[in-house]
mmCIF file of C-alpha atoms and ligand atoms in Angstrom:
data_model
loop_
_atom_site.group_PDB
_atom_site.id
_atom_site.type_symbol
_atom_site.label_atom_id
_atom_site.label_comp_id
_atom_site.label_asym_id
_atom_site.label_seq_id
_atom_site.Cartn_x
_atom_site.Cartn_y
_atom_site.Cartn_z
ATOM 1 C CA UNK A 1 -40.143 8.502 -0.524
ATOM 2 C CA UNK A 2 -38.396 11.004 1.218
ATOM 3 C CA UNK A 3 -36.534 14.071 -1.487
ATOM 4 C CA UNK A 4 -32.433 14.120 -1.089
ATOM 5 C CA UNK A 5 -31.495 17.836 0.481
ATOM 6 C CA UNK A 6 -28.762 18.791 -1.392
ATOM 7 C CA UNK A 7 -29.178 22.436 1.134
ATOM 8 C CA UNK A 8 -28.596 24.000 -2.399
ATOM 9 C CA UNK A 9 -31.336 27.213 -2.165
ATOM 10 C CA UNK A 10 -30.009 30.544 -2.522
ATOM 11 C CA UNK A 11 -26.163 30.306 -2.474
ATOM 12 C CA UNK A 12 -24.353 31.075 -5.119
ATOM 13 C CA UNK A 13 -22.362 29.025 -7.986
ATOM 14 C CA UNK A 14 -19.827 30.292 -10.648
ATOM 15 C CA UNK A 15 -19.718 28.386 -13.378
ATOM 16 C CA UNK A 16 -16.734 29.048 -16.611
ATOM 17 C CA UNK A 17 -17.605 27.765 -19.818
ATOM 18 C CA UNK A 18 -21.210 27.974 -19.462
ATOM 19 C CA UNK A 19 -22.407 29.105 -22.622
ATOM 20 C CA UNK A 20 -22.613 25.202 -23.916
ATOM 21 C CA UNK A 21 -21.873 21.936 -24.045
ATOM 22 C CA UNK A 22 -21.608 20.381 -20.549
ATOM 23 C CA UNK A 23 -21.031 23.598 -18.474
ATOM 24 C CA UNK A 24 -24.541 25.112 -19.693
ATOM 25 C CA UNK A 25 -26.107 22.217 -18.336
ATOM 26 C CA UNK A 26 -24.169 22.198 -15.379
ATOM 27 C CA UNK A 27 -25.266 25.760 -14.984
ATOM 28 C CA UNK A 28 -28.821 24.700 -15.477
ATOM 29 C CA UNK A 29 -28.706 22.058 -13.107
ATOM 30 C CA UNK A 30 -27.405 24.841 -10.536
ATOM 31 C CA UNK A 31 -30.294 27.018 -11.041
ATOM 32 C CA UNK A 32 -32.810 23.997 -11.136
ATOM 33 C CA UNK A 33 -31.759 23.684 -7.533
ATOM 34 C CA UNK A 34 -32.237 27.063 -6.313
ATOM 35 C CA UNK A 35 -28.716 28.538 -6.962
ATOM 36 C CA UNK A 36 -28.226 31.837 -7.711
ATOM 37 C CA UNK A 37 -25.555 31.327 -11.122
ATOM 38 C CA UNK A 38 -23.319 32.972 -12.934
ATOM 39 C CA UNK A 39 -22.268 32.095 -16.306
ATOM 40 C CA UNK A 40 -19.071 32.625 -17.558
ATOM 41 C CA UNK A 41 -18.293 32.641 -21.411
ATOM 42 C CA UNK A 42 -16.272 34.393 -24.399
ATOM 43 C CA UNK A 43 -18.586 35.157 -26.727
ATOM 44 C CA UNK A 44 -21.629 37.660 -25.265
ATOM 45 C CA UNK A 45 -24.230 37.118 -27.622
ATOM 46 C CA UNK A 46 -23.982 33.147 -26.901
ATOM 47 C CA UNK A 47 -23.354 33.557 -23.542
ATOM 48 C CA UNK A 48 -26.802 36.013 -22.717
ATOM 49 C CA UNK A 49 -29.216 34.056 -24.893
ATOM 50 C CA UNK A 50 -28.164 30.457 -22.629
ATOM 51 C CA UNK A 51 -28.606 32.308 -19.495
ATOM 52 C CA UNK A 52 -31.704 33.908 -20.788
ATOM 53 C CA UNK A 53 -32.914 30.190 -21.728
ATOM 54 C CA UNK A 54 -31.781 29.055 -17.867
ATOM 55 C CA UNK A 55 -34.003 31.635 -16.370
ATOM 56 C CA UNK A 56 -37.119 31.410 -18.835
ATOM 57 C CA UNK A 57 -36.558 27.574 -17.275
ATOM 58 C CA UNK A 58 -36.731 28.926 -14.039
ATOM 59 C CA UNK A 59 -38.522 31.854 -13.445
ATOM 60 C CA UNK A 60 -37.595 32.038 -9.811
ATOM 61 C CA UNK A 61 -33.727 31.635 -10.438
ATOM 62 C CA UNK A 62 -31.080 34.726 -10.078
ATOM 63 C CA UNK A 63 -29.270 33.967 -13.715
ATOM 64 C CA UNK A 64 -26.350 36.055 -15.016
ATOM 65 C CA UNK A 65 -23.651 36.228 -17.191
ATOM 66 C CA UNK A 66 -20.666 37.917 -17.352
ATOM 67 C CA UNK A 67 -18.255 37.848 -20.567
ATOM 68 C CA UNK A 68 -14.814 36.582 -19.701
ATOM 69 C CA UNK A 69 -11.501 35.270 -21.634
ATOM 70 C CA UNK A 70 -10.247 32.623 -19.087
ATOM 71 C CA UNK A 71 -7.200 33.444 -20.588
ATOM 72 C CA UNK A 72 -7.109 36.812 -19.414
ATOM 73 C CA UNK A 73 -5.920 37.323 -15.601
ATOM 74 C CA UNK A 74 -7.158 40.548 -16.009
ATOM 75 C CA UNK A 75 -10.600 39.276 -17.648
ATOM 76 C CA UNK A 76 -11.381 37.071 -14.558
ATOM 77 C CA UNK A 77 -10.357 39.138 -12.089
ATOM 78 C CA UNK A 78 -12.204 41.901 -13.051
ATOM 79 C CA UNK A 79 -15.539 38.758 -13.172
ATOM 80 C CA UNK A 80 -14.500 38.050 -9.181
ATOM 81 C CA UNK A 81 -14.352 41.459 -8.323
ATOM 82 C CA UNK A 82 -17.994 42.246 -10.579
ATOM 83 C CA UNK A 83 -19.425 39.005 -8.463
ATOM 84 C CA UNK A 84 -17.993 40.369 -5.230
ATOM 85 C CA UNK A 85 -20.108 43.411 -5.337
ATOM 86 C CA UNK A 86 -23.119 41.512 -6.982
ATOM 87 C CA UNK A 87 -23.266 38.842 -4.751
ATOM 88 C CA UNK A 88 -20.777 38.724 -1.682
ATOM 89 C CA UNK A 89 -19.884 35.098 -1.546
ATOM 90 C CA UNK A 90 -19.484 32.406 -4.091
ATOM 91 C CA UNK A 91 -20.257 28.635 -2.782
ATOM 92 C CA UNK A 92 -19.458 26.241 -5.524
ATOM 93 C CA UNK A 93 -16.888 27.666 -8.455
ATOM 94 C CA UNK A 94 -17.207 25.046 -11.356
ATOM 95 C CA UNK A 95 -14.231 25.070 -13.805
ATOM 96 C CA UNK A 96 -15.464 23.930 -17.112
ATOM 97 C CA UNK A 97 -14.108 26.136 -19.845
ATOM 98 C CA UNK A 98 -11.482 24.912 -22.348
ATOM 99 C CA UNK A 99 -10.751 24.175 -26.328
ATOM 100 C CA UNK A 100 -12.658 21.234 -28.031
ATOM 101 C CA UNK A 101 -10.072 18.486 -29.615
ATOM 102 C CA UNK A 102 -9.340 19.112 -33.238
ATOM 103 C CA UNK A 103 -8.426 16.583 -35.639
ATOM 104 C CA UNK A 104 -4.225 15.975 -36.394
ATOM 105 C CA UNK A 105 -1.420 14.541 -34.370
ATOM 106 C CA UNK A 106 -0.462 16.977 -31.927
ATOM 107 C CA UNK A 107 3.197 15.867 -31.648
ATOM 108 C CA UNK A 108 3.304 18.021 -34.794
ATOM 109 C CA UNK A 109 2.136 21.536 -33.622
ATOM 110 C CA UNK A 110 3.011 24.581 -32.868
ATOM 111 C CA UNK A 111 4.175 25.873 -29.319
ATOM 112 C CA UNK A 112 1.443 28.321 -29.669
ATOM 113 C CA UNK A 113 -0.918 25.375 -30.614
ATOM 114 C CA UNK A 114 0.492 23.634 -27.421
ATOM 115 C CA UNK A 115 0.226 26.529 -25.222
ATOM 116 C CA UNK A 116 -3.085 27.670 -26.771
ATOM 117 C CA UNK A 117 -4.851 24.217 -25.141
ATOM 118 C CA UNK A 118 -2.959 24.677 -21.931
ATOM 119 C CA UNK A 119 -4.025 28.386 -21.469
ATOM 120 C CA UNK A 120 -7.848 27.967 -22.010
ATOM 121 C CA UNK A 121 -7.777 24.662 -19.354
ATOM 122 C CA UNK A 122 -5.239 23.940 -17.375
ATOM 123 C CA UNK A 123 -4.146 27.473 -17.035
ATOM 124 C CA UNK A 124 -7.612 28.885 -17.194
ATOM 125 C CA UNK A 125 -8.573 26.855 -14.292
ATOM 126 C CA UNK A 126 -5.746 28.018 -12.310
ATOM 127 C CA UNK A 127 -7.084 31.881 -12.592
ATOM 128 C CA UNK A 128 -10.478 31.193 -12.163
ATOM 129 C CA UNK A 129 -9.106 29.444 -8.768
ATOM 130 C CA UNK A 130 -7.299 32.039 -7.550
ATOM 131 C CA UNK A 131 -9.750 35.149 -8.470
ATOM 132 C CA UNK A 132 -12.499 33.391 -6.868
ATOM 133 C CA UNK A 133 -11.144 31.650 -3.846
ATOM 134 C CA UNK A 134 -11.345 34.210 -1.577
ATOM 135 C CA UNK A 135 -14.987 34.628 -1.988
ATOM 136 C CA UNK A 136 -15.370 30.702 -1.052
ATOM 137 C CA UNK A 137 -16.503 30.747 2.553
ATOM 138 C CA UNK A 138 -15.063 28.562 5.463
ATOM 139 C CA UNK A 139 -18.215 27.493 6.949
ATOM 140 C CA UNK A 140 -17.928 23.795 4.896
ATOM 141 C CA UNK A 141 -20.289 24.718 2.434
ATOM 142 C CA UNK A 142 -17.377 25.997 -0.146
ATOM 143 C CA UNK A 143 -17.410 23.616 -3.115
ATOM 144 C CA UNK A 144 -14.695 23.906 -6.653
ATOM 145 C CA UNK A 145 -15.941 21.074 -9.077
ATOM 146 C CA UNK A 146 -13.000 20.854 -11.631
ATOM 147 C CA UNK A 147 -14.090 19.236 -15.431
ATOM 148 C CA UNK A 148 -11.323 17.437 -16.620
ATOM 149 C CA UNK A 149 -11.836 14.515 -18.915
ATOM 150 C CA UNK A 150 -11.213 10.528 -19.455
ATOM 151 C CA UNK A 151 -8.247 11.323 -22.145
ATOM 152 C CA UNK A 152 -6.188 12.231 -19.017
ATOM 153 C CA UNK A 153 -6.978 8.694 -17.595
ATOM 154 C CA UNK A 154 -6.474 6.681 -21.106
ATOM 155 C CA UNK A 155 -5.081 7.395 -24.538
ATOM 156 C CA UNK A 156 -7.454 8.896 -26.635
ATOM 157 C CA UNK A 157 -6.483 9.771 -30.462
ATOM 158 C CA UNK A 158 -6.525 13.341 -30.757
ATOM 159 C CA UNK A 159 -6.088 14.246 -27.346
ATOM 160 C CA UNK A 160 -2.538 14.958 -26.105
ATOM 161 C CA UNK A 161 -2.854 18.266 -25.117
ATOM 162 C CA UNK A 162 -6.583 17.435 -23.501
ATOM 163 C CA UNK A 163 -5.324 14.634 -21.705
ATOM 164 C CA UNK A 164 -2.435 16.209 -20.410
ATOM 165 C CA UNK A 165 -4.710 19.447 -19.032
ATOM 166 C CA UNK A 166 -7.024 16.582 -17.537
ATOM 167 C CA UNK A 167 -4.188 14.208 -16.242
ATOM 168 C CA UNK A 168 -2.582 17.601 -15.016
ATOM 169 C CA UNK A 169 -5.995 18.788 -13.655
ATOM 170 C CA UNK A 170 -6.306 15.617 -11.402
ATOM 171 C CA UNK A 171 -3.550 16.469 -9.590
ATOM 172 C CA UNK A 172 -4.031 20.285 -9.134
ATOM 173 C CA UNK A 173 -7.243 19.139 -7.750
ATOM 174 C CA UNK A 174 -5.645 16.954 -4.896
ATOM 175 C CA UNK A 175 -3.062 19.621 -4.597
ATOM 176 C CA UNK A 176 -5.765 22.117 -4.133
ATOM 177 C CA UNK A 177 -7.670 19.780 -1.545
ATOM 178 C CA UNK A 178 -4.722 19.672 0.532
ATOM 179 C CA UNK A 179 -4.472 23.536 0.227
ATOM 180 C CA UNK A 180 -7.895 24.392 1.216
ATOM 181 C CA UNK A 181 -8.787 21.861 3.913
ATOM 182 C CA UNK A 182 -7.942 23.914 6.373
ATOM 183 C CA UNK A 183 -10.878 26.307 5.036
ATOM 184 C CA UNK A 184 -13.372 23.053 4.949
ATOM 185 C CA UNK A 185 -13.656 23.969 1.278
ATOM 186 C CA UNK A 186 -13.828 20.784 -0.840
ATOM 187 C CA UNK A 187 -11.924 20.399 -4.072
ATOM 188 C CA UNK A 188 -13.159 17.528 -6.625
ATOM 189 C CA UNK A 189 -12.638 16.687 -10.276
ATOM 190 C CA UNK A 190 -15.525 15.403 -12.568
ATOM 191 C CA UNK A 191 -14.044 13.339 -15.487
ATOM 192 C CA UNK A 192 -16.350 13.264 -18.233
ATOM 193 C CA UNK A 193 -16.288 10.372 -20.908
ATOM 194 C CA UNK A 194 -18.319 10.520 -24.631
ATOM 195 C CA UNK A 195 -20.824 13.526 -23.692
ATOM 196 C CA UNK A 196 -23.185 14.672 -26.403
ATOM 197 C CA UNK A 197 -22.902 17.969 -26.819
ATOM 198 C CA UNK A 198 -23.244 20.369 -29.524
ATOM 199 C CA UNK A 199 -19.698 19.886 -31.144
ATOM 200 C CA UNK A 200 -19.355 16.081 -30.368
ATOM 201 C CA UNK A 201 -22.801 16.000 -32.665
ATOM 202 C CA UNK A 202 -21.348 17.559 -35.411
ATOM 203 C CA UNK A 203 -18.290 15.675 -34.890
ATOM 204 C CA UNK A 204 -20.275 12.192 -34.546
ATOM 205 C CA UNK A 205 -22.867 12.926 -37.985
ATOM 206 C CA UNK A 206 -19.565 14.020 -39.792
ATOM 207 C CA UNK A 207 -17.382 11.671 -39.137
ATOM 208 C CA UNK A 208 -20.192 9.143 -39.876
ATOM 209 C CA UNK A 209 -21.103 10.902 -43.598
ATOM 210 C CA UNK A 210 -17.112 10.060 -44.388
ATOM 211 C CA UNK A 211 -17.280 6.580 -43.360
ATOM 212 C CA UNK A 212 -21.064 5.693 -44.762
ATOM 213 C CA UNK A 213 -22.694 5.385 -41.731
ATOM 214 C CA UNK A 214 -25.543 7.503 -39.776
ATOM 215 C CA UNK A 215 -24.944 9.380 -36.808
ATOM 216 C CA UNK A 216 -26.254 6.789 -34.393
ATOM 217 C CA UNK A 217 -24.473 3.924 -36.317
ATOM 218 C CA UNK A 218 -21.199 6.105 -35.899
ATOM 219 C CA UNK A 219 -21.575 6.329 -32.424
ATOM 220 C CA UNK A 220 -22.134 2.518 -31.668
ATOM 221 C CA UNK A 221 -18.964 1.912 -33.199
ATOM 222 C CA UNK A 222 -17.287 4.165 -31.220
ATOM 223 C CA UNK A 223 -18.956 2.978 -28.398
ATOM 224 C CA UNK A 224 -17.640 -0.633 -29.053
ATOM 225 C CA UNK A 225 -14.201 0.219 -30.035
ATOM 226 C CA UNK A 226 -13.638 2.667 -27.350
ATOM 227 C CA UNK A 227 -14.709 -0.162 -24.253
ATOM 228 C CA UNK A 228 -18.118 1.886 -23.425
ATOM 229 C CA UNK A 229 -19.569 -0.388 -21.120
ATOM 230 C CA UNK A 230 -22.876 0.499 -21.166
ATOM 231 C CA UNK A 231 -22.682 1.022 -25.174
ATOM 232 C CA UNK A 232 -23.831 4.991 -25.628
ATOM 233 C CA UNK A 233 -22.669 8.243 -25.070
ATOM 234 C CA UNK A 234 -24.031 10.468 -22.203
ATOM 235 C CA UNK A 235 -25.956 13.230 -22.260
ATOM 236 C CA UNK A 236 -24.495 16.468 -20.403
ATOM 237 C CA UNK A 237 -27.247 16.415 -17.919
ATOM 238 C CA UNK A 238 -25.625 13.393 -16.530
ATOM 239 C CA UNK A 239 -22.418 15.348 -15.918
ATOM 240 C CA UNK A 240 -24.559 17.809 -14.346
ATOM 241 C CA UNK A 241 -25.648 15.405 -11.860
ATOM 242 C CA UNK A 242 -22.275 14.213 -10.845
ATOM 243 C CA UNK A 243 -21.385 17.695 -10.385
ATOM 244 C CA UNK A 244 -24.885 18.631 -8.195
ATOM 245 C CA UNK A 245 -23.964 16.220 -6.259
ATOM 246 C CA UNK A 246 -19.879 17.210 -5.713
ATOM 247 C CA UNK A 247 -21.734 21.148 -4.795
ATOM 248 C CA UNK A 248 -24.185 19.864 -2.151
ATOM 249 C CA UNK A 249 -24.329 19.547 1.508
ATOM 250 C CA UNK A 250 -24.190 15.461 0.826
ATOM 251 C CA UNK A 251 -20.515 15.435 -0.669
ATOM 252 C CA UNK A 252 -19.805 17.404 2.408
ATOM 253 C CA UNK A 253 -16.997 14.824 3.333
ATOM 254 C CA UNK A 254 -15.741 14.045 -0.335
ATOM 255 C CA UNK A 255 -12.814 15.854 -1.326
ATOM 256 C CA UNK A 256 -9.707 14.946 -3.533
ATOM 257 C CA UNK A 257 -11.363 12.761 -5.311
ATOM 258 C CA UNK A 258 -12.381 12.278 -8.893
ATOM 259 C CA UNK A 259 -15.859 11.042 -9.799
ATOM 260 C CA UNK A 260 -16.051 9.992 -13.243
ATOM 261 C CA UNK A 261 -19.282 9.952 -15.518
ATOM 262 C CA UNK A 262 -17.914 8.004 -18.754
ATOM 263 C CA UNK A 263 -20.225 4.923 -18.922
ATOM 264 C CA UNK A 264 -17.205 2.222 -17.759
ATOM 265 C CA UNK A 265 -14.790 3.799 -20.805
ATOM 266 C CA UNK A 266 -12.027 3.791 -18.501
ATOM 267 C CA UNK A 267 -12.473 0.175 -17.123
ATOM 268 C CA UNK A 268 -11.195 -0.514 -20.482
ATOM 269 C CA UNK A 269 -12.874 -3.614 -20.729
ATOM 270 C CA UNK A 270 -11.626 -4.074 -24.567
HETATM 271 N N1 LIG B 1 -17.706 16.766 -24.794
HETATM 272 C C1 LIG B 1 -16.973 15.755 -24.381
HETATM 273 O O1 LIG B 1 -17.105 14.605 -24.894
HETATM 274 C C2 LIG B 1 -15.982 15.967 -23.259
HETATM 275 C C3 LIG B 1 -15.361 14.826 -22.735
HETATM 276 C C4 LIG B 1 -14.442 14.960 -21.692
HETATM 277 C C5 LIG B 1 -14.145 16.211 -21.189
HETATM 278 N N2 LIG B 1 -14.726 17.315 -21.709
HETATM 279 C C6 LIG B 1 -14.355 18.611 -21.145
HETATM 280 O O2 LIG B 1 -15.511 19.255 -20.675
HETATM 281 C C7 LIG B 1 -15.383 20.673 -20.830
HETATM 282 C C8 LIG B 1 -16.569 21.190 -21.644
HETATM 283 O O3 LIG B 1 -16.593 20.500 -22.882
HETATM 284 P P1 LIG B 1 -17.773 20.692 -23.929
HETATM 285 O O4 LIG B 1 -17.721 19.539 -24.829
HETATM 286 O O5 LIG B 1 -19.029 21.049 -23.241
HETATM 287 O O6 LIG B 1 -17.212 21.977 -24.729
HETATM 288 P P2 LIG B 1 -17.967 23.139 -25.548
HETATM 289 O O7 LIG B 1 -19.305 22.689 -25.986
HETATM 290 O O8 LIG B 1 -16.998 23.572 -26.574
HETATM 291 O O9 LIG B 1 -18.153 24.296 -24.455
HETATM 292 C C9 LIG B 1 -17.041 24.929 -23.930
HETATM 293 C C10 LIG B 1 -17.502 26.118 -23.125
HETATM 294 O O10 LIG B 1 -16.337 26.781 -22.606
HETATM 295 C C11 LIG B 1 -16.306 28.132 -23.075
HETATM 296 N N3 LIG B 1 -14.916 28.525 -23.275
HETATM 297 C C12 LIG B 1 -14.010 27.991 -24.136
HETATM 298 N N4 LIG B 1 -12.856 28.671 -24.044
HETATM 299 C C13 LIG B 1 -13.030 29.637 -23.104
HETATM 300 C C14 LIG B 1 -12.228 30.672 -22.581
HETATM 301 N N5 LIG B 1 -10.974 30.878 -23.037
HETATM 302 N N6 LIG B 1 -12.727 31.481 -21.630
HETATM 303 C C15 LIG B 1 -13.996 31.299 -21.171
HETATM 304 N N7 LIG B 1 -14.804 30.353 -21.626
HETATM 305 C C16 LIG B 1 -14.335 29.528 -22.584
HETATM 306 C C17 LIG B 1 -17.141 28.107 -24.366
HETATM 307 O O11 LIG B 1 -17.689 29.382 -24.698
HETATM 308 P P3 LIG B 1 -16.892 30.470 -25.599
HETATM 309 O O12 LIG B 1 -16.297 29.698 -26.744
HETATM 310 O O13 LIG B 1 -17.902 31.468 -25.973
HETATM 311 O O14 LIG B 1 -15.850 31.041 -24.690
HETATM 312 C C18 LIG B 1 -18.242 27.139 -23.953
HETATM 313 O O15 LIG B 1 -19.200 27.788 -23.157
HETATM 314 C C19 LIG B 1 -14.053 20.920 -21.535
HETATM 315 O O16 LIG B 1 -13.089 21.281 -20.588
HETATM 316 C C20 LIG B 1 -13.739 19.566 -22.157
HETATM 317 O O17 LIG B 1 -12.349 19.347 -22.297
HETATM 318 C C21 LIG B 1 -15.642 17.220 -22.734
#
């Protein structure tokens, strides 16, 4: 059987929020294929040992990581301009960075609390987006995989602010589409569903301890209550595919669009 050329080898990805979670894996996947990466995170020490992992993983792969707020204009600017110098161009600029949910009804916050979710996603995506643009070339192979999430799609408990960065993050992305068209750069959206990473684990065995079941158990129920169709969470890997895909030469003529990973969640089949 004949391999799928994704025509990934030696270009370059950006990817924000990569010290975890989904956007380490999506940075993994990257550099799996032969990208040159660039992991963007807050905290160093987190941020140097996963792209230290990434390249033990892949001995041939160009892996770095720069330390940026994507709350800070200044912060990513001065990432774009350190990435201009270190690498010229920038093919596929993933925007994966933003708070986790925290328990509470949101209706109740603060404005800060508001504006806090806001700035690290929606907002954050924005700068990341305009600092790196320019470095995008025009020859079709310039790719920006947005990760929003299925709370902008349905009502999730918990998730006001989240699902109005992702709801709000679906549009910028056919906004953005429109925008850059002319510059045969593509502009897609990834909406993840249940993922299991680090923080939904302790979440999951947590919430499970307080209700009497085990982890697993915990998530089943979920799984039913929430309309999973194919009854589990995912693993970030999977996201990671969706987005390998959205960066490659074969979702050359996919753009606008929104590919969601979330196991048939959003059918809601309930
Ligand atoms: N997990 C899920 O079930 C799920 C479902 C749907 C959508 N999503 C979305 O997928 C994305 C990743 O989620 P995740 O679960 O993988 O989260 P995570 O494990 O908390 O990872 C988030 C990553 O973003 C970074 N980050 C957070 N704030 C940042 C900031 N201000 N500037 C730069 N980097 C920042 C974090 O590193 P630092 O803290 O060191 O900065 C970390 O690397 C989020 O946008 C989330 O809303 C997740």
């Amino acid at each position: 059987m004949a391999a799928v050329e994704l025509g990934l080898v030696g270009r370059t990805a950006v990817v924000a929020g990569a010290s975890q979670g989904i956007g380490r894996a999506i940075a993994s996947a990257l550099a799996a294929e032969g990208m040159r990466v660039v992991m963007l995170a807050r905290n160093e020490e987190r941020l140097r040992a996963a792209a230290a992992a990434i390249a033990a993983a892949n001995p041939d792969a160009d892996v770095r990581a720069i330390p940026t707020d994507v709350t800070s204009a200044a912060a990513v600017t001065g990432a774009a301009a350190e990435v201009r110098t270190s690498h010229g161009q920038v093919h596929v600029l993933v925007c994966n960075a933003g708070n986790r949910m925290r328990p509470g009804r949101q209706i109740t916050w603060s404005d800060e609390e508001w504006l806090g979710d806001l700035d690290a996603k929606l907002l954050g995506m924005l700068r990341v987006i305009r600092a790196f643009e320019g470095l995008l070339p025009d020859d079709g192979s310039g790719r920006i995989v947005n990760i929003s999430g299925v709370a902008g799609s349905v009502i999730w408990d918990t998730a006001l602010t989240h699902g109005m960065n992702n709801s709000a993050m679906n549009h910028a992305t056919r906004y953005l589409a429109t925008d850059l068209a002319p510059r045969r750069i593509t502009v897609n959206a990834v909406i993840p569903g249940l993922i299991a990473t680090e923080w939904r684990h302790d979440w999951a065995r947590d919430s499970g301890e307080r209700t009497g079941l085990t982890e697993a158990a915990f998530v089943d129920q979920v799984c039913r209550t929430k309309g999973i169709l194919l009854g589990r969470w995912a693993e970030s890997s999977e996201v990671a595919d969706a987005v390998t895909f959205l960066a490659s030469d074969r979702a050359a003529y996919i753009t606008g669009t929104t590919l969601t990973v979330d196991g048939g969640l959003s059918v809601n089949a309930r």
